């Protein structure tokens, strides 16, 4: 890959640029979970402190970014799946958590989890997502994991094409019901692939 764009570990000061990309990757799930919980705050702004922080699964330390011309134009966010078991969700309304219960019931808790992957719309189809995925496989291997998993909305054709090209296969279907605030058809799919040899 040439020197621009280039990949690097995320830093705390990237958080305001990373947050909109994380929202994009979620396909509405962060807005569904967090929307309206802090009066006057946009969901995107609610993500920034966690990304800027040094601890927890949501920290920038679990992210790799693509940078071009001084701008963060892509992100991959990944960590051991079981870290999500300890996440504090006590501030999220119980009905919102319950609506997404199928995410948890389909997880492969011993895998390495790709939580988010997004590229700025104007820079897609240049292989950047594949480069970021290669970094995720490296991190998974370094952590001693033999497989990577992720959830993708069944109606996200671009992402499904990418993951199929990368060798991911369907491991489970998470029946997340359609909701006016999360209008996806077909629920979510848990995809899995082995970590490639170094
Ligand atoms: C999905 C996404 C990350 C792909 O990023 P990208 O940098 O454009 O992907 P790449 O250029 O690395 O694509 C690699 C391969 O994936 C497949 N692919 C990627 N986007 C595709 C699309 N829109 N349609 C069909 N195939 C696609 C192709 O096989 C492609 O190879 P090719 O360009 O040589 O044909 C990007 O579209 C995105 O950010 N979408 C919004 C966020 C999102 O949905 N994230 C995934 C959440 S699970």
PDB file of C-alpha atoms and ligand atoms in Angstrom:
ATOM      1  CA  UNK A   1       0.000   0.000   0.000  1.00  0.00           C
ATOM      2  CA  UNK A   2       1.367   3.471  -0.872  1.00  0.00           C
ATOM      3  CA  UNK A   3       2.160   6.059   1.794  1.00  0.00           C
ATOM      4  CA  UNK A   4      -1.153   7.879   1.289  1.00  0.00           C
ATOM      5  CA  UNK A   5      -3.570   6.599   2.439  1.00  0.00           C
ATOM      6  CA  UNK A   6      -1.704   4.772   5.201  1.00  0.00           C
ATOM      7  CA  UNK A   7      -2.742   2.732   8.234  1.00  0.00           C
ATOM      8  CA  UNK A   8      -1.746   3.378  11.845  1.00  0.00           C
ATOM      9  CA  UNK A   9      -2.967   2.629  15.364  1.00  0.00           C
ATOM     10  CA  UNK A  10      -5.687   5.085  16.418  1.00  0.00           C
ATOM     11  CA  UNK A  11      -4.820   7.833  18.901  1.00  0.00           C
ATOM     12  CA  UNK A  12      -7.012   9.577  21.453  1.00  0.00           C
ATOM     13  CA  UNK A  13      -7.153  12.803  19.436  1.00  0.00           C
ATOM     14  CA  UNK A  14      -8.686  10.890  16.495  1.00  0.00           C
ATOM     15  CA  UNK A  15     -11.876  10.248  18.492  1.00  0.00           C
ATOM     16  CA  UNK A  16     -14.024  13.036  16.915  1.00  0.00           C
ATOM     17  CA  UNK A  17     -13.151  11.780  13.422  1.00  0.00           C
ATOM     18  CA  UNK A  18     -13.570   8.111  14.325  1.00  0.00           C
ATOM     19  CA  UNK A  19     -17.005   8.487  15.955  1.00  0.00           C
ATOM     20  CA  UNK A  20     -18.970   9.162  12.712  1.00  0.00           C
ATOM     21  CA  UNK A  21     -17.291   6.162  11.075  1.00  0.00           C
ATOM     22  CA  UNK A  22     -18.252   3.920  13.993  1.00  0.00           C
ATOM     23  CA  UNK A  23     -21.866   5.150  13.639  1.00  0.00           C
ATOM     24  CA  UNK A  24     -21.739   4.308   9.912  1.00  0.00           C
ATOM     25  CA  UNK A  25     -20.534   0.784  10.662  1.00  0.00           C
ATOM     26  CA  UNK A  26     -23.290   0.213  13.210  1.00  0.00           C
ATOM     27  CA  UNK A  27     -26.054   0.828  10.688  1.00  0.00           C
ATOM     28  CA  UNK A  28     -28.198   2.628  13.285  1.00  0.00           C
ATOM     29  CA  UNK A  29     -27.518   0.460  16.320  1.00  0.00           C
ATOM     30  CA  UNK A  30     -25.762   3.166  18.347  1.00  0.00           C
ATOM     31  CA  UNK A  31     -28.544   5.673  17.634  1.00  0.00           C
ATOM     32  CA  UNK A  32     -31.070   2.976  18.630  1.00  0.00           C
ATOM     33  CA  UNK A  33     -29.296   2.269  21.935  1.00  0.00           C
ATOM     34  CA  UNK A  34     -28.216   5.770  22.936  1.00  0.00           C
ATOM     35  CA  UNK A  35     -30.570   8.188  21.152  1.00  0.00           C
ATOM     36  CA  UNK A  36     -32.192  10.710  23.500  1.00  0.00           C
ATOM     37  CA  UNK A  37     -30.506   9.415  26.652  1.00  0.00           C
ATOM     38  CA  UNK A  38     -28.569  12.650  27.162  1.00  0.00           C
ATOM     39  CA  UNK A  39     -30.820  15.646  26.436  1.00  0.00           C
ATOM     40  CA  UNK A  40     -29.311  17.876  23.752  1.00  0.00           C
ATOM     41  CA  UNK A  41     -26.483  15.453  22.917  1.00  0.00           C
ATOM     42  CA  UNK A  42     -26.127  13.809  19.512  1.00  0.00           C
ATOM     43  CA  UNK A  43     -25.268  10.098  19.546  1.00  0.00           C
ATOM     44  CA  UNK A  44     -22.045  10.774  17.661  1.00  0.00           C
ATOM     45  CA  UNK A  45     -20.846  13.090  20.437  1.00  0.00           C
ATOM     46  CA  UNK A  46     -21.718  10.488  23.087  1.00  0.00           C
ATOM     47  CA  UNK A  47     -19.232   8.064  21.500  1.00  0.00           C
ATOM     48  CA  UNK A  48     -16.247  10.421  21.609  1.00  0.00           C
ATOM     49  CA  UNK A  49     -15.230  10.145  25.304  1.00  0.00           C
ATOM     50  CA  UNK A  50     -15.201   6.333  25.222  1.00  0.00           C
ATOM     51  CA  UNK A  51     -13.094   6.268  22.056  1.00  0.00           C
ATOM     52  CA  UNK A  52     -10.680   8.847  23.480  1.00  0.00           C
ATOM     53  CA  UNK A  53     -10.344   6.885  26.736  1.00  0.00           C
ATOM     54  CA  UNK A  54      -7.535   4.414  27.329  1.00  0.00           C
ATOM     55  CA  UNK A  55      -9.504   1.560  28.896  1.00  0.00           C
ATOM     56  CA  UNK A  56     -12.364  -0.701  27.865  1.00  0.00           C
ATOM     57  CA  UNK A  57     -13.362  -2.404  24.658  1.00  0.00           C
ATOM     58  CA  UNK A  58     -14.467   0.889  23.077  1.00  0.00           C
ATOM     59  CA  UNK A  59     -11.096   2.627  23.489  1.00  0.00           C
ATOM     60  CA  UNK A  60      -9.099   3.883  20.492  1.00  0.00           C
ATOM     61  CA  UNK A  61      -6.470   1.361  21.626  1.00  0.00           C
ATOM     62  CA  UNK A  62      -8.650  -1.337  20.028  1.00  0.00           C
ATOM     63  CA  UNK A  63      -8.769   0.554  16.700  1.00  0.00           C
ATOM     64  CA  UNK A  64      -6.672   0.928  13.559  1.00  0.00           C
ATOM     65  CA  UNK A  65      -7.317   3.908  11.296  1.00  0.00           C
ATOM     66  CA  UNK A  66      -6.647   4.756   7.665  1.00  0.00           C
ATOM     67  CA  UNK A  67      -5.417   8.306   7.174  1.00  0.00           C
ATOM     68  CA  UNK A  68      -5.237  10.378   3.994  1.00  0.00           C
ATOM     69  CA  UNK A  69      -4.196  14.010   3.634  1.00  0.00           C
ATOM     70  CA  UNK A  70      -4.338  14.468   7.387  1.00  0.00           C
ATOM     71  CA  UNK A  71      -7.871  13.098   7.638  1.00  0.00           C
ATOM     72  CA  UNK A  72      -9.073   9.844   9.222  1.00  0.00           C
ATOM     73  CA  UNK A  73     -10.894   8.108   6.375  1.00  0.00           C
ATOM     74  CA  UNK A  74     -11.389   4.616   7.751  1.00  0.00           C
ATOM     75  CA  UNK A  75     -11.438   2.570  10.930  1.00  0.00           C
ATOM     76  CA  UNK A  76     -11.423  -1.014  12.111  1.00  0.00           C
ATOM     77  CA  UNK A  77     -12.399  -1.679  15.722  1.00  0.00           C
ATOM     78  CA  UNK A  78     -11.793  -5.150  17.130  1.00  0.00           C
ATOM     79  CA  UNK A  79     -11.075  -6.904  20.428  1.00  0.00           C
ATOM     80  CA  UNK A  80     -11.592 -10.254  22.160  1.00  0.00           C
ATOM     81  CA  UNK A  81     -15.319 -11.030  22.007  1.00  0.00           C
ATOM     82  CA  UNK A  82     -15.578 -11.867  25.704  1.00  0.00           C
ATOM     83  CA  UNK A  83     -14.669  -8.283  26.658  1.00  0.00           C
ATOM     84  CA  UNK A  84     -18.245  -7.332  25.745  1.00  0.00           C
ATOM     85  CA  UNK A  85     -19.576  -9.565  28.513  1.00  0.00           C
ATOM     86  CA  UNK A  86     -18.264  -7.098  31.086  1.00  0.00           C
ATOM     87  CA  UNK A  87     -19.512  -3.950  29.339  1.00  0.00           C
ATOM     88  CA  UNK A  88     -21.583  -1.659  31.578  1.00  0.00           C
ATOM     89  CA  UNK A  89     -24.988  -1.226  29.886  1.00  0.00           C
ATOM     90  CA  UNK A  90     -26.862  -0.191  33.011  1.00  0.00           C
ATOM     91  CA  UNK A  91     -27.510   3.290  31.568  1.00  0.00           C
ATOM     92  CA  UNK A  92     -29.309   1.881  28.496  1.00  0.00           C
ATOM     93  CA  UNK A  93     -33.086   1.253  28.749  1.00  0.00           C
ATOM     94  CA  UNK A  94     -33.886  -2.438  29.257  1.00  0.00           C
ATOM     95  CA  UNK A  95     -36.281  -2.607  26.285  1.00  0.00           C
ATOM     96  CA  UNK A  96     -33.523  -1.467  23.915  1.00  0.00           C
ATOM     97  CA  UNK A  97     -31.108  -4.096  25.278  1.00  0.00           C
ATOM     98  CA  UNK A  98     -33.826  -6.752  25.024  1.00  0.00           C
ATOM     99  CA  UNK A  99     -34.531  -5.857  21.383  1.00  0.00           C
ATOM    100  CA  UNK A 100     -30.909  -6.676  20.516  1.00  0.00           C
ATOM    101  CA  UNK A 101     -30.645  -9.815  22.676  1.00  0.00           C
ATOM    102  CA  UNK A 102     -29.972 -12.026  19.648  1.00  0.00           C
ATOM    103  CA  UNK A 103     -26.581 -10.349  19.220  1.00  0.00           C
ATOM    104  CA  UNK A 104     -25.419 -11.789  22.524  1.00  0.00           C
ATOM    105  CA  UNK A 105     -27.101 -15.166  22.115  1.00  0.00           C
ATOM    106  CA  UNK A 106     -25.263 -15.800  18.841  1.00  0.00           C
ATOM    107  CA  UNK A 107     -21.782 -14.592  19.884  1.00  0.00           C
ATOM    108  CA  UNK A 108     -18.779 -16.880  19.633  1.00  0.00           C
ATOM    109  CA  UNK A 109     -17.314 -15.756  22.962  1.00  0.00           C
ATOM    110  CA  UNK A 110     -13.893 -17.322  22.416  1.00  0.00           C
ATOM    111  CA  UNK A 111     -13.257 -15.535  19.123  1.00  0.00           C
ATOM    112  CA  UNK A 112     -11.737 -12.148  18.262  1.00  0.00           C
ATOM    113  CA  UNK A 113     -14.568  -9.737  17.379  1.00  0.00           C
ATOM    114  CA  UNK A 114     -14.645  -7.138  14.609  1.00  0.00           C
ATOM    115  CA  UNK A 115     -16.971  -4.610  16.179  1.00  0.00           C
ATOM    116  CA  UNK A 116     -16.811  -1.939  13.454  1.00  0.00           C
ATOM    117  CA  UNK A 117     -15.322  -1.374  10.019  1.00  0.00           C
ATOM    118  CA  UNK A 118     -16.027   1.687   7.879  1.00  0.00           C
ATOM    119  CA  UNK A 119     -14.454   3.661   5.064  1.00  0.00           C
ATOM    120  CA  UNK A 120     -15.421   7.221   4.098  1.00  0.00           C
ATOM    121  CA  UNK A 121     -17.916   7.080   1.205  1.00  0.00           C
ATOM    122  CA  UNK A 122     -15.636   8.956  -1.217  1.00  0.00           C
ATOM    123  CA  UNK A 123     -12.755   6.514  -0.734  1.00  0.00           C
ATOM    124  CA  UNK A 124     -14.455   3.143  -1.042  1.00  0.00           C
ATOM    125  CA  UNK A 125     -13.541   0.352  -3.501  1.00  0.00           C
ATOM    126  CA  UNK A 126      -9.839   1.076  -3.237  1.00  0.00           C
ATOM    127  CA  UNK A 127      -9.016  -1.930  -1.062  1.00  0.00           C
ATOM    128  CA  UNK A 128      -8.820   0.010   2.202  1.00  0.00           C
ATOM    129  CA  UNK A 129     -11.229  -2.247   4.086  1.00  0.00           C
ATOM    130  CA  UNK A 130      -9.196  -5.288   3.071  1.00  0.00           C
ATOM    131  CA  UNK A 131      -6.015  -3.626   4.324  1.00  0.00           C
ATOM    132  CA  UNK A 132      -7.681  -2.796   7.657  1.00  0.00           C
ATOM    133  CA  UNK A 133      -8.932  -6.382   7.955  1.00  0.00           C
ATOM    134  CA  UNK A 134      -5.373  -7.636   7.491  1.00  0.00           C
ATOM    135  CA  UNK A 135      -4.378  -5.550  10.543  1.00  0.00           C
ATOM    136  CA  UNK A 136      -7.269  -7.032  12.512  1.00  0.00           C
ATOM    137  CA  UNK A 137      -6.084 -10.562  11.670  1.00  0.00           C
ATOM    138  CA  UNK A 138      -2.587  -9.578  12.879  1.00  0.00           C
ATOM    139  CA  UNK A 139      -3.969  -8.348  16.195  1.00  0.00           C
ATOM    140  CA  UNK A 140      -6.095 -11.468  16.605  1.00  0.00           C
ATOM    141  CA  UNK A 141      -3.101 -13.718  15.922  1.00  0.00           C
ATOM    142  CA  UNK A 142      -0.889 -11.715  18.299  1.00  0.00           C
ATOM    143  CA  UNK A 143      -3.562 -12.189  20.981  1.00  0.00           C
ATOM    144  CA  UNK A 144      -3.581 -15.952  20.475  1.00  0.00           C
ATOM    145  CA  UNK A 145      -6.963 -16.123  18.716  1.00  0.00           C
ATOM    146  CA  UNK A 146      -7.576 -18.574  15.870  1.00  0.00           C
ATOM    147  CA  UNK A 147     -10.747 -16.996  14.451  1.00  0.00           C
ATOM    148  CA  UNK A 148     -12.416 -13.627  13.857  1.00  0.00           C
ATOM    149  CA  UNK A 149     -16.165 -13.080  14.040  1.00  0.00           C
ATOM    150  CA  UNK A 150     -18.470 -10.149  13.301  1.00  0.00           C
ATOM    151  CA  UNK A 151     -22.134  -9.267  12.990  1.00  0.00           C
ATOM    152  CA  UNK A 152     -23.361  -7.822   9.703  1.00  0.00           C
ATOM    153  CA  UNK A 153     -26.883  -6.673   8.892  1.00  0.00           C
ATOM    154  CA  UNK A 154     -28.367  -9.125   6.410  1.00  0.00           C
ATOM    155  CA  UNK A 155     -29.423  -6.200   4.185  1.00  0.00           C
ATOM    156  CA  UNK A 156     -25.899  -4.683   4.026  1.00  0.00           C
ATOM    157  CA  UNK A 157     -24.965  -5.967   0.566  1.00  0.00           C
ATOM    158  CA  UNK A 158     -21.636  -4.124   0.284  1.00  0.00           C
ATOM    159  CA  UNK A 159     -20.322  -5.410   3.591  1.00  0.00           C
ATOM    160  CA  UNK A 160     -21.534  -8.940   2.896  1.00  0.00           C
ATOM    161  CA  UNK A 161     -19.720  -8.901  -0.456  1.00  0.00           C
ATOM    162  CA  UNK A 162     -16.547  -7.723   1.252  1.00  0.00           C
ATOM    163  CA  UNK A 163     -16.684 -10.397   3.948  1.00  0.00           C
ATOM    164  CA  UNK A 164     -17.477 -13.136   1.429  1.00  0.00           C
ATOM    165  CA  UNK A 165     -14.461 -12.039  -0.626  1.00  0.00           C
ATOM    166  CA  UNK A 166     -12.376 -12.244   2.554  1.00  0.00           C
ATOM    167  CA  UNK A 167     -13.483 -15.805   3.269  1.00  0.00           C
ATOM    168  CA  UNK A 168     -15.989 -15.233   6.068  1.00  0.00           C
ATOM    169  CA  UNK A 169     -18.858 -17.720   6.253  1.00  0.00           C
ATOM    170  CA  UNK A 170     -22.134 -17.619   8.127  1.00  0.00           C
ATOM    171  CA  UNK A 171     -21.950 -19.114  11.617  1.00  0.00           C
ATOM    172  CA  UNK A 172     -25.358 -18.050  12.993  1.00  0.00           C
ATOM    173  CA  UNK A 173     -28.376 -15.854  12.280  1.00  0.00           C
ATOM    174  CA  UNK A 174     -29.402 -13.298  14.882  1.00  0.00           C
ATOM    175  CA  UNK A 175     -33.131 -12.638  14.578  1.00  0.00           C
ATOM    176  CA  UNK A 176     -33.145  -8.931  15.429  1.00  0.00           C
ATOM    177  CA  UNK A 177     -36.707  -7.815  14.685  1.00  0.00           C
ATOM    178  CA  UNK A 178     -37.464  -4.892  12.359  1.00  0.00           C
ATOM    179  CA  UNK A 179     -38.039  -1.692  14.346  1.00  0.00           C
ATOM    180  CA  UNK A 180     -38.934   1.803  13.091  1.00  0.00           C
ATOM    181  CA  UNK A 181     -35.751   3.100  14.722  1.00  0.00           C
ATOM    182  CA  UNK A 182     -33.686   0.186  13.388  1.00  0.00           C
ATOM    183  CA  UNK A 183     -35.305  -0.681  10.056  1.00  0.00           C
ATOM    184  CA  UNK A 184     -33.192  -3.618   8.869  1.00  0.00           C
ATOM    185  CA  UNK A 185     -34.726  -6.546   7.022  1.00  0.00           C
ATOM    186  CA  UNK A 186     -33.537 -10.072   7.751  1.00  0.00           C
ATOM    187  CA  UNK A 187     -31.814  -9.423  11.061  1.00  0.00           C
ATOM    188  CA  UNK A 188     -28.106  -9.820  11.517  1.00  0.00           C
ATOM    189  CA  UNK A 189     -25.664 -12.582  10.607  1.00  0.00           C
ATOM    190  CA  UNK A 190     -22.728 -13.786  12.642  1.00  0.00           C
ATOM    191  CA  UNK A 191     -19.837 -14.395  10.233  1.00  0.00           C
ATOM    192  CA  UNK A 192     -16.610 -16.199  11.043  1.00  0.00           C
ATOM    193  CA  UNK A 193     -13.259 -16.903   9.422  1.00  0.00           C
ATOM    194  CA  UNK A 194     -10.028 -18.463  10.637  1.00  0.00           C
ATOM    195  CA  UNK A 195      -7.122 -16.132  11.332  1.00  0.00           C
ATOM    196  CA  UNK A 196      -4.739 -16.598   8.388  1.00  0.00           C
ATOM    197  CA  UNK A 197      -1.199 -17.775   9.007  1.00  0.00           C
ATOM    198  CA  UNK A 198       1.363 -14.966   9.440  1.00  0.00           C
TER     199      UNK A 198
HETATM  200  C1  LIG B   1     -18.224  -2.294   3.595  1.00  0.00           C
HETATM  201  C2  LIG B   1     -17.078  -1.272   3.466  1.00  0.00           C
HETATM  202  C3  LIG B   1     -16.306  -1.201   4.784  1.00  0.00           C
HETATM  203  C4  LIG B   1     -16.140  -1.732   2.347  1.00  0.00           C
HETATM  204  O1  LIG B   1     -15.020  -0.856   2.317  1.00  0.00           O
HETATM  205  P1  LIG B   1     -14.133  -0.666   0.995  1.00  0.00           P
HETATM  206  O2  LIG B   1     -12.842  -0.020   1.375  1.00  0.00           O
HETATM  207  O3  LIG B   1     -14.925  -0.014  -0.066  1.00  0.00           O
HETATM  208  O4  LIG B   1     -13.867  -2.180   0.569  1.00  0.00           O
HETATM  209  P2  LIG B   1     -12.677  -2.711  -0.340  1.00  0.00           P
HETATM  210  O5  LIG B   1     -12.328  -1.668  -1.372  1.00  0.00           O
HETATM  211  O6  LIG B   1     -11.566  -3.204   0.526  1.00  0.00           O
HETATM  212  O7  LIG B   1     -13.404  -3.934  -1.069  1.00  0.00           O
HETATM  213  C5  LIG B   1     -12.821  -5.221  -1.171  1.00  0.00           C
HETATM  214  C6  LIG B   1     -13.776  -6.139  -1.896  1.00  0.00           C
HETATM  215  O8  LIG B   1     -15.014  -6.254  -1.177  1.00  0.00           O
HETATM  216  C7  LIG B   1     -16.109  -6.332  -2.117  1.00  0.00           C
HETATM  217  N1  LIG B   1     -16.937  -5.099  -2.026  1.00  0.00           N
HETATM  218  C8  LIG B   1     -16.689  -4.015  -1.256  1.00  0.00           C
HETATM  219  N2  LIG B   1     -17.680  -3.100  -1.419  1.00  0.00           N
HETATM  220  C9  LIG B   1     -18.543  -3.626  -2.322  1.00  0.00           C
HETATM  221  C10 LIG B   1     -19.742  -3.154  -2.903  1.00  0.00           C
HETATM  222  N3  LIG B   1     -20.267  -1.939  -2.591  1.00  0.00           N
HETATM  223  N4  LIG B   1     -20.389  -3.949  -3.778  1.00  0.00           N
HETATM  224  C11 LIG B   1     -19.890  -5.172  -4.121  1.00  0.00           C
HETATM  225  N5  LIG B   1     -18.728  -5.669  -3.607  1.00  0.00           N
HETATM  226  C12 LIG B   1     -18.073  -4.901  -2.710  1.00  0.00           C
HETATM  227  C13 LIG B   1     -15.464  -6.441  -3.490  1.00  0.00           C
HETATM  228  O9  LIG B   1     -15.177  -7.814  -3.702  1.00  0.00           O
HETATM  229  C14 LIG B   1     -14.187  -5.655  -3.258  1.00  0.00           C
HETATM  230  O10 LIG B   1     -13.162  -5.966  -4.210  1.00  0.00           O
HETATM  231  P3  LIG B   1     -13.139  -5.180  -5.634  1.00  0.00           P
HETATM  232  O11 LIG B   1     -13.298  -3.724  -5.348  1.00  0.00           O
HETATM  233  O12 LIG B   1     -11.793  -5.561  -6.175  1.00  0.00           O
HETATM  234  O13 LIG B   1     -14.306  -5.738  -6.416  1.00  0.00           O
HETATM  235  C15 LIG B   1     -17.641   0.130   3.063  1.00  0.00           C
HETATM  236  O14 LIG B   1     -18.568  -0.024   2.017  1.00  0.00           O
HETATM  237  C16 LIG B   1     -18.297   0.871   4.198  1.00  0.00           C
HETATM  238  O15 LIG B   1     -17.638   1.588   4.953  1.00  0.00           O
HETATM  239  N6  LIG B   1     -19.646   0.726   4.342  1.00  0.00           N
HETATM  240  C17 LIG B   1     -20.393   1.420   5.385  1.00  0.00           C
HETATM  241  C18 LIG B   1     -20.077   0.863   6.765  1.00  0.00           C
HETATM  242  C19 LIG B   1     -20.392  -0.613   6.845  1.00  0.00           C
HETATM  243  O16 LIG B   1     -21.402  -1.100   6.355  1.00  0.00           O
HETATM  244  N7  LIG B   1     -19.478  -1.347   7.513  1.00  0.00           N
HETATM  245  C20 LIG B   1     -19.582  -2.784   7.710  1.00  0.00           C
HETATM  246  C21 LIG B   1     -20.341  -3.033   8.960  1.00  0.00           C
HETATM  247  S1  LIG B   1     -20.471  -4.793   9.305  1.00  0.00           S
END
